[in-house]
mmCIF file of C-alpha atoms in Angstrom:
data_model
loop_
_atom_site.group_PDB
_atom_site.id
_atom_site.type_symbol
_atom_site.label_atom_id
_atom_site.label_comp_id
_atom_site.label_asym_id
_atom_site.label_seq_id
_atom_site.Cartn_x
_atom_site.Cartn_y
_atom_site.Cartn_z
ATOM 1 C CA MET A 1 2.527 37.284 -20.154
ATOM 2 C CA ARG A 2 5.788 37.348 -18.184
ATOM 3 C CA ARG A 3 5.385 38.210 -14.507
ATOM 4 C CA THR A 4 8.159 40.462 -13.314
ATOM 5 C CA GLY A 5 7.538 40.472 -9.573
ATOM 6 C CA THR A 6 5.398 39.316 -6.666
ATOM 7 C CA SER A 7 3.172 42.405 -6.597
ATOM 8 C CA LEU A 8 2.513 42.256 -10.327
ATOM 9 C CA ALA A 9 1.774 38.527 -10.064
ATOM 10 C CA ALA A 10 -0.811 39.134 -7.355
ATOM 11 C CA VAL A 11 -2.462 41.931 -9.330
ATOM 12 C CA ALA A 12 -2.512 39.873 -12.529
ATOM 13 C CA LEU A 13 -4.027 36.841 -10.839
ATOM 14 C CA ALA A 14 -6.602 38.930 -8.981
ATOM 15 C CA ALA A 15 -7.694 40.355 -12.323
ATOM 16 C CA VAL A 16 -7.992 36.884 -13.813
ATOM 17 C CA LEU A 17 -10.008 35.541 -10.874
ATOM 18 C CA GLY A 18 -12.347 38.491 -11.117
ATOM 19 C CA SER A 19 -13.032 38.143 -14.848
ATOM 20 C CA GLY A 20 -12.840 35.098 -17.073
ATOM 21 C CA ALA A 21 -10.380 32.300 -17.688
ATOM 22 C CA VAL A 22 -7.995 32.753 -20.587
ATOM 23 C CA THR A 23 -7.029 29.801 -22.735
ATOM 24 C CA ALA A 24 -3.411 30.052 -23.755
ATOM 25 C CA ALA A 25 -0.702 27.807 -25.098
ATOM 26 C CA PRO A 26 1.693 26.719 -22.336
ATOM 27 C CA ALA A 27 4.834 28.773 -21.914
ATOM 28 C CA GLN A 28 8.215 27.122 -21.600
ATOM 29 C CA ALA A 29 9.846 26.793 -18.196
ATOM 30 C CA ARG A 30 13.584 27.384 -17.889
ATOM 31 C CA ASP A 31 14.308 23.647 -18.213
ATOM 32 C CA GLY A 32 12.373 23.458 -21.464
ATOM 33 C CA ARG A 33 9.273 21.810 -20.005
ATOM 34 C CA PRO A 34 5.832 23.241 -20.813
ATOM 35 C CA SER A 35 4.498 25.531 -18.095
ATOM 36 C CA TRP A 36 0.925 26.588 -17.367
ATOM 37 C CA GLY A 37 0.070 29.544 -15.129
ATOM 38 C CA ALA A 38 -2.500 31.944 -13.711
ATOM 39 C CA GLU A 39 -4.137 32.640 -17.070
ATOM 40 C CA ASN A 40 -5.986 29.348 -16.431
ATOM 41 C CA CYS A 41 -7.677 30.560 -13.217
ATOM 42 C CA VAL A 42 -11.039 32.180 -12.558
ATOM 43 C CA ALA A 43 -13.123 32.761 -9.403
ATOM 44 C CA GLY A 44 -11.070 30.562 -7.109
ATOM 45 C CA THR A 45 -10.668 27.641 -9.504
ATOM 46 C CA CYS A 46 -7.913 26.771 -11.959
ATOM 47 C CA HIS A 47 -8.222 24.423 -14.922
ATOM 48 C CA PHE A 48 -5.181 23.190 -16.827
ATOM 49 C CA ASP A 49 -5.760 21.377 -20.103
ATOM 50 C CA VAL A 50 -3.059 18.763 -19.580
ATOM 51 C CA ALA A 51 -2.830 15.110 -20.570
ATOM 52 C CA PRO A 52 -2.894 12.328 -17.950
ATOM 53 C CA GLY A 53 0.393 12.200 -16.100
ATOM 54 C CA THR A 54 2.186 13.608 -13.089
ATOM 55 C CA TYR A 55 2.607 17.362 -12.586
ATOM 56 C CA ASP A 56 4.465 19.668 -10.237
ATOM 57 C CA VAL A 57 2.456 22.632 -8.979
ATOM 58 C CA ARG A 58 4.175 25.654 -7.458
ATOM 59 C CA VAL A 59 2.089 28.360 -5.813
ATOM 60 C CA ARG A 60 2.849 31.720 -4.267
ATOM 61 C CA LEU A 61 0.494 32.537 -1.442
ATOM 62 C CA GLY A 62 -0.320 35.789 0.313
ATOM 63 C CA GLY A 63 -1.717 39.260 -0.222
ATOM 64 C CA ASP A 64 -2.102 42.648 1.424
ATOM 65 C CA ALA A 65 -4.025 41.142 4.360
ATOM 66 C CA ALA A 66 -3.178 38.089 6.459
ATOM 67 C CA SER A 67 -4.312 34.944 4.688
ATOM 68 C CA ARG A 68 -4.937 31.231 5.162
ATOM 69 C CA THR A 69 -4.964 29.266 1.902
ATOM 70 C CA ALA A 70 -5.531 25.581 1.130
ATOM 71 C CA ILE A 71 -5.648 23.868 -2.251
ATOM 72 C CA SER A 72 -7.672 20.832 -3.269
ATOM 73 C CA GLY A 73 -8.221 19.315 -6.675
ATOM 74 C CA GLU A 74 -9.563 16.633 -8.952
ATOM 75 C CA THR A 75 -11.986 14.412 -7.004
ATOM 76 C CA ARG A 76 -11.913 16.256 -3.665
ATOM 77 C CA ARG A 77 -8.228 15.515 -3.028
ATOM 78 C CA ALA A 78 -6.465 17.559 -0.352
ATOM 79 C CA LEU A 79 -3.287 18.723 -2.082
ATOM 80 C CA LEU A 80 -1.961 21.541 0.116
ATOM 81 C CA PRO A 81 -2.925 22.049 3.774
ATOM 82 C CA GLU A 82 -4.152 25.424 4.949
ATOM 83 C CA THR A 83 -1.112 27.698 5.014
ATOM 84 C CA ALA A 84 -0.968 30.954 6.997
ATOM 85 C CA VAL A 85 0.834 33.958 5.499
ATOM 86 C CA GLY A 86 1.209 37.316 7.204
ATOM 87 C CA ALA A 87 -0.122 40.591 5.806
ATOM 88 C CA GLY A 88 2.024 41.844 2.936
ATOM 89 C CA GLU A 89 4.092 38.671 2.890
ATOM 90 C CA ARG A 90 4.462 35.861 0.349
ATOM 91 C CA ALA A 91 5.145 32.139 0.752
ATOM 92 C CA THR A 92 5.997 29.601 -1.940
ATOM 93 C CA ARG A 93 4.739 26.027 -1.670
ATOM 94 C CA SER A 94 4.920 23.091 -4.090
ATOM 95 C CA PHE A 95 3.240 19.727 -4.495
ATOM 96 C CA THR A 96 3.014 16.984 -7.101
ATOM 97 C CA VAL A 97 -0.333 15.720 -8.385
ATOM 98 C CA ASP A 98 -1.457 12.655 -10.322
ATOM 99 C CA VAL A 99 -3.791 13.344 -13.258
ATOM 100 C CA ARG A 100 -5.625 10.332 -14.630
ATOM 101 C CA THR A 101 -8.867 9.111 -16.200
ATOM 102 C CA PRO A 102 -11.047 8.200 -14.369
ATOM 103 C CA GLU A 103 -9.824 10.942 -12.039
ATOM 104 C CA GLY A 104 -11.258 9.292 -8.916
ATOM 105 C CA GLU A 105 -12.334 5.694 -8.334
ATOM 106 C CA PRO A 106 -11.298 3.310 -11.146
ATOM 107 C CA ALA A 107 -14.899 2.129 -11.572
ATOM 108 C CA GLY A 108 -16.302 5.639 -11.237
ATOM 109 C CA ALA A 109 -17.045 8.475 -13.640
ATOM 110 C CA ASP A 110 -14.263 9.775 -15.865
ATOM 111 C CA GLY A 111 -14.489 13.276 -14.409
ATOM 112 C CA SER A 112 -13.315 16.354 -16.283
ATOM 113 C CA PRO A 113 -10.222 16.113 -18.514
ATOM 114 C CA GLY A 114 -7.042 17.825 -17.377
ATOM 115 C CA LEU A 115 -6.145 19.161 -13.946
ATOM 116 C CA ASP A 116 -8.657 21.067 -11.821
ATOM 117 C CA LEU A 117 -7.595 22.888 -8.653
ATOM 118 C CA VAL A 118 -9.700 24.751 -6.091
ATOM 119 C CA VAL A 119 -8.321 27.570 -3.945
ATOM 120 C CA GLY A 120 -9.847 27.438 -0.473
ATOM 121 C CA GLY A 121 -9.091 28.020 3.177
ATOM 122 C CA ALA A 122 -10.345 30.467 5.806
ATOM 123 C CA ALA A 123 -8.930 33.518 3.994
ATOM 124 C CA PRO A 124 -7.508 32.410 0.636
ATOM 125 C CA ALA A 125 -4.936 34.472 -1.218
ATOM 126 C CA LEU A 126 -3.215 33.022 -4.267
ATOM 127 C CA ALA A 127 -0.594 35.327 -5.781
ATOM 128 C CA ASP A 128 0.638 33.066 -8.573
ATOM 129 C CA ILE A 129 0.589 29.469 -9.781
ATOM 130 C CA ARG A 130 2.751 27.435 -12.125
ATOM 131 C CA VAL A 131 2.168 23.857 -13.386
ATOM 132 C CA THR A 132 4.894 21.831 -15.111
ATOM 133 C CA PRO A 133 5.273 18.134 -15.996
ATOM 134 C CA ALA A 134 7.026 16.137 -13.263
ATOM 135 C CA HIS A 135 9.471 13.776 -14.901
ATOM 136 C CA ARG A 136 11.194 12.392 -11.803
ATOM 137 C CA ALA A 137 8.388 12.147 -9.289
ATOM 138 C CA ARG A 138 8.070 9.087 -7.090
ATOM 139 C CA GLN A 139 4.599 7.563 -6.995
ATOM 140 C CA VAL A 140 2.741 6.223 -3.991
ATOM 141 C CA PHE A 141 0.109 3.887 -5.442
ATOM 142 C CA LEU A 142 -2.880 3.082 -3.244
ATOM 143 C CA VAL A 143 -4.737 -0.211 -3.674
ATOM 144 C CA GLY A 144 -7.775 -0.370 -1.439
ATOM 145 C CA ASP A 145 -11.490 -0.062 -0.822
ATOM 146 C CA SER A 146 -13.998 2.664 0.101
ATOM 147 C CA THR A 147 -12.151 3.565 3.302
ATOM 148 C CA VAL A 148 -9.123 4.558 1.173
ATOM 149 C CA CYS A 149 -10.514 5.814 -2.141
ATOM 150 C CA ASP A 150 -11.158 9.270 -3.574
ATOM 151 C CA GLN A 151 -14.809 9.458 -2.566
ATOM 152 C CA PRO A 152 -16.857 11.496 -5.069
ATOM 153 C CA GLY A 153 -19.361 13.019 -2.648
ATOM 154 C CA GLU A 154 -19.500 14.455 0.845
ATOM 155 C CA PRO A 155 -19.549 13.512 3.647
ATOM 156 C CA TYR A 156 -17.730 10.312 2.658
ATOM 157 C CA THR A 157 -13.946 10.690 2.555
ATOM 158 C CA GLY A 158 -11.181 8.084 2.193
ATOM 159 C CA TRP A 159 -7.872 8.462 4.006
ATOM 160 C CA GLY A 160 -6.089 8.213 0.651
ATOM 161 C CA GLN A 161 -7.997 11.324 -0.428
ATOM 162 C CA ARG A 162 -6.415 13.322 2.406
ATOM 163 C CA LEU A 163 -2.891 11.888 2.176
ATOM 164 C CA PRO A 164 -1.498 14.030 -0.698
ATOM 165 C CA GLN A 165 -1.443 17.214 1.394
ATOM 166 C CA TYR A 166 1.214 15.661 3.644
ATOM 167 C CA LEU A 167 3.675 14.954 0.826
ATOM 168 C CA ARG A 168 5.901 17.624 -0.661
ATOM 169 C CA ALA A 169 6.823 18.077 -4.315
ATOM 170 C CA GLY A 170 8.544 15.055 -5.800
ATOM 171 C CA VAL A 171 6.147 12.504 -4.293
ATOM 172 C CA SER A 172 2.690 11.945 -5.780
ATOM 173 C CA VAL A 173 -0.262 9.872 -4.547
ATOM 174 C CA ALA A 174 -1.937 7.781 -7.253
ATOM 175 C CA ASN A 175 -5.078 6.585 -5.488
ATOM 176 C CA HIS A 176 -6.486 3.557 -7.319
ATOM 177 C CA ALA A 177 -8.629 2.386 -4.394
ATOM 178 C CA ASP A 178 -12.250 1.637 -5.278
ATOM 179 C CA SER A 179 -15.445 1.211 -3.269
ATOM 180 C CA GLY A 180 -16.611 -2.344 -2.675
ATOM 181 C CA GLU A 181 -13.390 -4.059 -3.693
ATOM 182 C CA SER A 182 -12.009 -7.207 -2.075
ATOM 183 C CA THR A 183 -8.709 -8.919 -2.818
ATOM 184 C CA VAL A 184 -10.674 -11.215 -5.134
ATOM 185 C CA SER A 185 -12.423 -8.500 -7.157
ATOM 186 C CA TYR A 186 -9.397 -6.192 -7.284
ATOM 187 C CA LEU A 187 -7.359 -8.890 -9.004
ATOM 188 C CA ALA A 188 -10.224 -9.963 -11.269
ATOM 189 C CA ASP A 189 -11.406 -6.586 -12.608
ATOM 190 C CA PRO A 190 -9.142 -5.262 -15.419
ATOM 191 C CA ARG A 191 -9.857 -1.674 -14.300
ATOM 192 C CA MET A 192 -8.092 -2.370 -11.012
ATOM 193 C CA TRP A 193 -4.779 -4.216 -10.602
ATOM 194 C CA ASP A 194 -4.295 -4.848 -14.322
ATOM 195 C CA THR A 195 -4.371 -1.059 -14.782
ATOM 196 C CA VAL A 196 -2.135 -0.224 -11.830
ATOM 197 C CA ARG A 197 0.575 -2.805 -12.445
ATOM 198 C CA PRO A 198 1.936 -1.417 -15.762
ATOM 199 C CA LEU A 199 2.180 2.062 -14.218
ATOM 200 C CA ILE A 200 4.554 0.979 -11.448
ATOM 201 C CA ARG A 201 8.138 2.115 -11.924
ATOM 202 C CA PRO A 202 11.220 1.033 -9.984
ATOM 203 C CA GLY A 203 11.173 2.522 -6.502
ATOM 204 C CA ASP A 204 7.465 3.394 -6.459
ATOM 205 C CA LEU A 205 5.549 2.463 -3.313
ATOM 206 C CA VAL A 206 2.436 0.290 -3.575
ATOM 207 C CA LEU A 207 0.291 0.459 -0.432
ATOM 208 C CA VAL A 208 -2.305 -2.324 -0.211
ATOM 209 C CA GLN A 209 -5.241 -2.141 2.228
ATOM 210 C CA LEU A 210 -7.924 -4.658 1.276
ATOM 211 C CA ALA A 211 -10.044 -6.505 3.843
ATOM 212 C CA HIS A 212 -13.378 -4.789 4.496
ATOM 213 C CA ASN A 213 -15.069 -6.539 1.567
ATOM 214 C CA ASP A 214 -13.385 -9.934 1.887
ATOM 215 C CA LYS A 215 -16.363 -11.085 3.956
ATOM 216 C CA THR A 216 -16.677 -14.442 2.189
ATOM 217 C CA THR A 217 -13.025 -14.961 1.251
ATOM 218 C CA ASP A 218 -11.452 -17.994 2.921
ATOM 219 C CA GLY A 219 -8.111 -17.629 4.650
ATOM 220 C CA ALA A 220 -6.035 -19.467 2.053
ATOM 221 C CA THR A 221 -7.443 -17.408 -0.807
ATOM 222 C CA TYR A 222 -7.025 -14.145 1.077
ATOM 223 C CA ARG A 223 -3.392 -14.954 1.827
ATOM 224 C CA ALA A 224 -2.698 -16.037 -1.755
ATOM 225 C CA ASN A 225 -4.236 -12.835 -3.135
ATOM 226 C CA LEU A 226 -2.048 -10.665 -0.906
ATOM 227 C CA GLU A 227 0.999 -12.653 -1.957
ATOM 228 C CA THR A 228 0.081 -12.168 -5.622
ATOM 229 C CA LEU A 229 -0.152 -8.394 -5.172
ATOM 230 C CA VAL A 230 3.191 -8.344 -3.362
ATOM 231 C CA ASP A 231 4.985 -10.525 -5.902
ATOM 232 C CA GLN A 232 3.644 -8.711 -8.952
ATOM 233 C CA ALA A 233 4.406 -5.262 -7.510
ATOM 234 C CA ARG A 234 7.968 -6.399 -6.898
ATOM 235 C CA ALA A 235 8.201 -7.827 -10.403
ATOM 236 C CA GLU A 236 7.631 -4.301 -11.736
ATOM 237 C CA GLY A 237 10.347 -2.889 -9.482
ATOM 238 C CA GLY A 238 7.870 -1.441 -6.978
ATOM 239 C CA ARG A 239 8.081 -1.568 -3.209
ATOM 240 C CA PRO A 240 4.900 -3.165 -1.801
ATOM 241 C CA VAL A 241 3.699 -2.062 1.613
ATOM 242 C CA LEU A 242 0.943 -4.030 3.353
ATOM 243 C CA VAL A 243 -1.555 -2.002 5.369
ATOM 244 C CA THR A 244 -3.929 -3.591 7.878
ATOM 245 C CA PRO A 245 -7.492 -2.209 7.628
ATOM 246 C CA ILE A 246 -8.839 0.677 9.688
ATOM 247 C CA VAL A 247 -11.084 -0.471 12.524
ATOM 248 C CA ARG A 248 -14.829 -0.195 12.569
ATOM 249 C CA ARG A 249 -16.198 1.904 15.420
ATOM 250 C CA TRP A 250 -17.870 -1.012 17.189
ATOM 251 C CA PHE A 251 -17.414 -0.899 20.948
ATOM 252 C CA ASN A 252 -17.779 -3.643 23.514
ATOM 253 C CA ALA A 253 -19.579 -2.846 26.754
ATOM 254 C CA ASP A 254 -16.222 -2.237 28.447
ATOM 255 C CA GLY A 255 -15.202 0.444 25.926
ATOM 256 C CA THR A 256 -12.783 -1.720 23.924
ATOM 257 C CA LEU A 257 -12.856 -2.756 20.268
ATOM 258 C CA ASP A 258 -11.817 -6.361 20.843
ATOM 259 C CA ASN A 259 -14.482 -7.995 18.668
ATOM 260 C CA GLY A 260 -14.611 -9.425 15.178
ATOM 261 C CA THR A 261 -16.753 -6.651 13.715
ATOM 262 C CA ALA A 262 -14.405 -3.888 14.848
ATOM 263 C CA LEU A 263 -11.210 -5.785 14.048
ATOM 264 C CA LEU A 264 -12.216 -7.194 10.659
ATOM 265 C CA ALA A 265 -12.649 -10.916 11.213
ATOM 266 C CA ASN A 266 -15.060 -12.298 8.630
ATOM 267 C CA GLY A 267 -17.861 -14.841 8.973
ATOM 268 C CA LEU A 268 -15.489 -17.689 8.110
ATOM 269 C CA GLY A 269 -13.286 -16.816 11.058
ATOM 270 C CA VAL A 270 -10.537 -15.218 8.963
ATOM 271 C CA ASP A 271 -8.679 -12.617 11.019
ATOM 272 C CA HIS A 272 -7.731 -10.238 8.220
ATOM 273 C CA PRO A 273 -5.206 -8.080 10.120
ATOM 274 C CA ALA A 274 -3.470 -11.204 11.428
ATOM 275 C CA VAL A 275 -3.131 -12.613 7.895
ATOM 276 C CA VAL A 276 -1.760 -9.305 6.610
ATOM 277 C CA ARG A 277 0.807 -9.230 9.421
ATOM 278 C CA SER A 278 1.785 -12.824 8.695
ATOM 279 C CA VAL A 279 2.270 -12.252 4.958
ATOM 280 C CA ALA A 280 4.287 -9.102 5.666
ATOM 281 C CA ALA A 281 6.597 -11.023 8.001
ATOM 282 C CA GLU A 282 7.006 -14.028 5.715
ATOM 283 C CA ARG A 283 7.595 -11.984 2.554
ATOM 284 C CA ARG A 284 9.655 -9.313 4.339
ATOM 285 C CA VAL A 285 7.270 -6.574 3.292
ATOM 286 C CA PRO A 286 7.011 -3.280 5.217
ATOM 287 C CA LEU A 287 3.868 -3.251 7.346
ATOM 288 C CA ILE A 288 1.704 -0.307 8.340
ATOM 289 C CA ASP A 289 -0.431 -1.686 11.153
ATOM 290 C CA LEU A 290 -3.276 0.746 10.668
ATOM 291 C CA THR A 291 -5.609 -1.558 12.587
ATOM 292 C CA ALA A 292 -3.501 -1.195 15.716
ATOM 293 C CA ARG A 293 -3.021 2.551 15.238
ATOM 294 C CA THR A 294 -6.702 3.301 14.625
ATOM 295 C CA LYS A 295 -7.805 0.957 17.423
ATOM 296 C CA ALA A 296 -5.603 2.776 19.926
ATOM 297 C CA LEU A 297 -6.909 6.146 18.787
ATOM 298 C CA VAL A 298 -10.599 5.220 18.759
ATOM 299 C CA GLU A 299 -10.401 3.578 22.175
ATOM 300 C CA SER A 300 -8.553 6.569 23.612
ATOM 301 C CA LEU A 301 -11.308 8.889 22.378
ATOM 302 C CA GLY A 302 -14.081 6.700 23.735
ATOM 303 C CA VAL A 303 -17.648 6.108 22.616
ATOM 304 C CA GLU A 304 -18.731 9.723 22.189
ATOM 305 C CA ARG A 305 -15.653 11.574 20.970
ATOM 306 C CA SER A 306 -14.787 8.866 18.419
ATOM 307 C CA LYS A 307 -18.053 9.546 16.574
ATOM 308 C CA ALA A 308 -16.398 12.530 14.871
ATOM 309 C CA LEU A 309 -13.991 10.199 13.055
ATOM 310 C CA TYR A 310 -16.788 8.278 11.356
ATOM 311 C CA LEU A 311 -20.186 9.048 9.814
ATOM 312 C CA THR A 312 -21.988 7.888 12.919
ATOM 313 C CA ASP A 313 -24.227 10.931 13.288
ATOM 314 C CA GLU A 314 -24.624 11.756 9.596
ATOM 315 C CA LYS A 315 -25.242 8.279 8.157
ATOM 316 C CA ARG A 316 -25.324 5.877 11.120
ATOM 317 C CA ASP A 317 -22.147 4.528 9.570
ATOM 318 C CA ASN A 318 -19.306 3.291 11.769
ATOM 319 C CA THR A 319 -17.149 1.983 8.921
ATOM 320 C CA HIS A 320 -16.603 4.981 6.653
ATOM 321 C CA THR A 321 -14.767 8.065 7.828
ATOM 322 C CA SER A 322 -15.742 11.711 7.837
ATOM 323 C CA GLU A 323 -13.399 14.274 6.314
ATOM 324 C CA TYR A 324 -12.003 14.853 9.784
ATOM 325 C CA GLY A 325 -11.530 11.138 10.425
ATOM 326 C CA ALA A 326 -9.933 10.547 7.036
ATOM 327 C CA THR A 327 -7.538 13.420 7.730
ATOM 328 C CA VAL A 328 -6.534 11.986 11.092
ATOM 329 C CA TYR A 329 -6.036 8.523 9.600
ATOM 330 C CA ALA A 330 -4.000 9.976 6.718
ATOM 331 C CA GLU A 331 -1.743 11.531 9.355
ATOM 332 C CA LEU A 332 -1.257 8.082 10.862
ATOM 333 C CA VAL A 333 -0.223 6.725 7.453
ATOM 334 C CA ARG A 334 2.142 9.670 6.936
ATOM 335 C CA ASP A 335 3.768 8.987 10.320
ATOM 336 C CA ALA A 336 4.152 5.297 9.474
ATOM 337 C CA LEU A 337 5.778 6.087 6.119
ATOM 338 C CA VAL A 338 8.350 8.213 7.943
ATOM 339 C CA ASP A 339 8.831 5.682 10.751
ATOM 340 C CA LEU A 340 9.519 2.949 8.192
ATOM 341 C CA ARG A 341 11.793 5.294 6.203
ATOM 342 C CA LEU A 342 9.719 4.683 3.093
ATOM 343 C CA VAL A 343 9.464 8.418 2.406
ATOM 344 C CA PRO A 344 12.291 10.747 3.476
ATOM 345 C CA ALA A 345 11.318 13.103 6.274
ATOM 346 C CA GLY A 346 12.186 16.029 4.015
ATOM 347 C CA ARG A 347 9.440 14.991 1.585
ATOM 348 C CA VAL A 348 6.731 14.997 4.263
ATOM 349 C CA ARG A 349 4.784 17.942 5.662
ATOM 350 C CA PRO A 350 4.253 18.121 9.430
#
């Protein structure tokens, strides 16, 4: 059904959300691409029966009352931050989303086919939605471990899971991080790097943060593995970016994090952040020093206030981040991408 105006769109979608989802063949957008809309929504969720790929999503937000709407999707990914719209007003926002199988961790469950979106926020109001294939989107591939990945269940949350909300349409996050992976296992398991590498297109970013599970990896092997990831990403035309690991919340008596546990030195004496920095310098690879950025933040918050970043109270876990902590760390990555001019400022949300 063609929507002839904002008010009619809001009424039509409200009717859909209050009844049942309608399965319909995709309409054609003005550029000839298939287009899926509000007929695929019911009770605050939208399901689009699309094939794996990259899709642009355009939403119109707002209603008769003031609203605050956020959108998440797939495996708990934050796709659009909470957006305030005044009473009787409308706002249009767009984002680009990666649809894949498995939809979360590469070694995890397949998840549901297609694209699933959830309308949330303090006072959600979705007036209309439109999904179309994104043919020119730039990908940001994430290679990492459990501190980065799309975690399937609360309260665990990876920073890569919260990063998409900070990127505007035209840039998509393809999070191929997986719990428990080291540089050794990520290269050895065909579900990991062997799957990511063929997907890389010229100009795509490939962010690599692997260290937490390299507990028994010697320094020479760790360095060689990073170099392999860099060289092979470049061979596909991608732009590798090395990321030092987030710190563990492990304080010294003086309130600092200057110890091997916090700063990711393994039992063999390998200083992982130092090796990452060295490889980045030698191979002329952009570096996001997330160790330094998270260390400064955690120390500034101190012993008590820094607990909110991690699962200290919930799980006695000072390695994995809460949703709040993952969001804050995703903001640090966003800032670094802009600082390094890897993503244009116009493609990033504040």
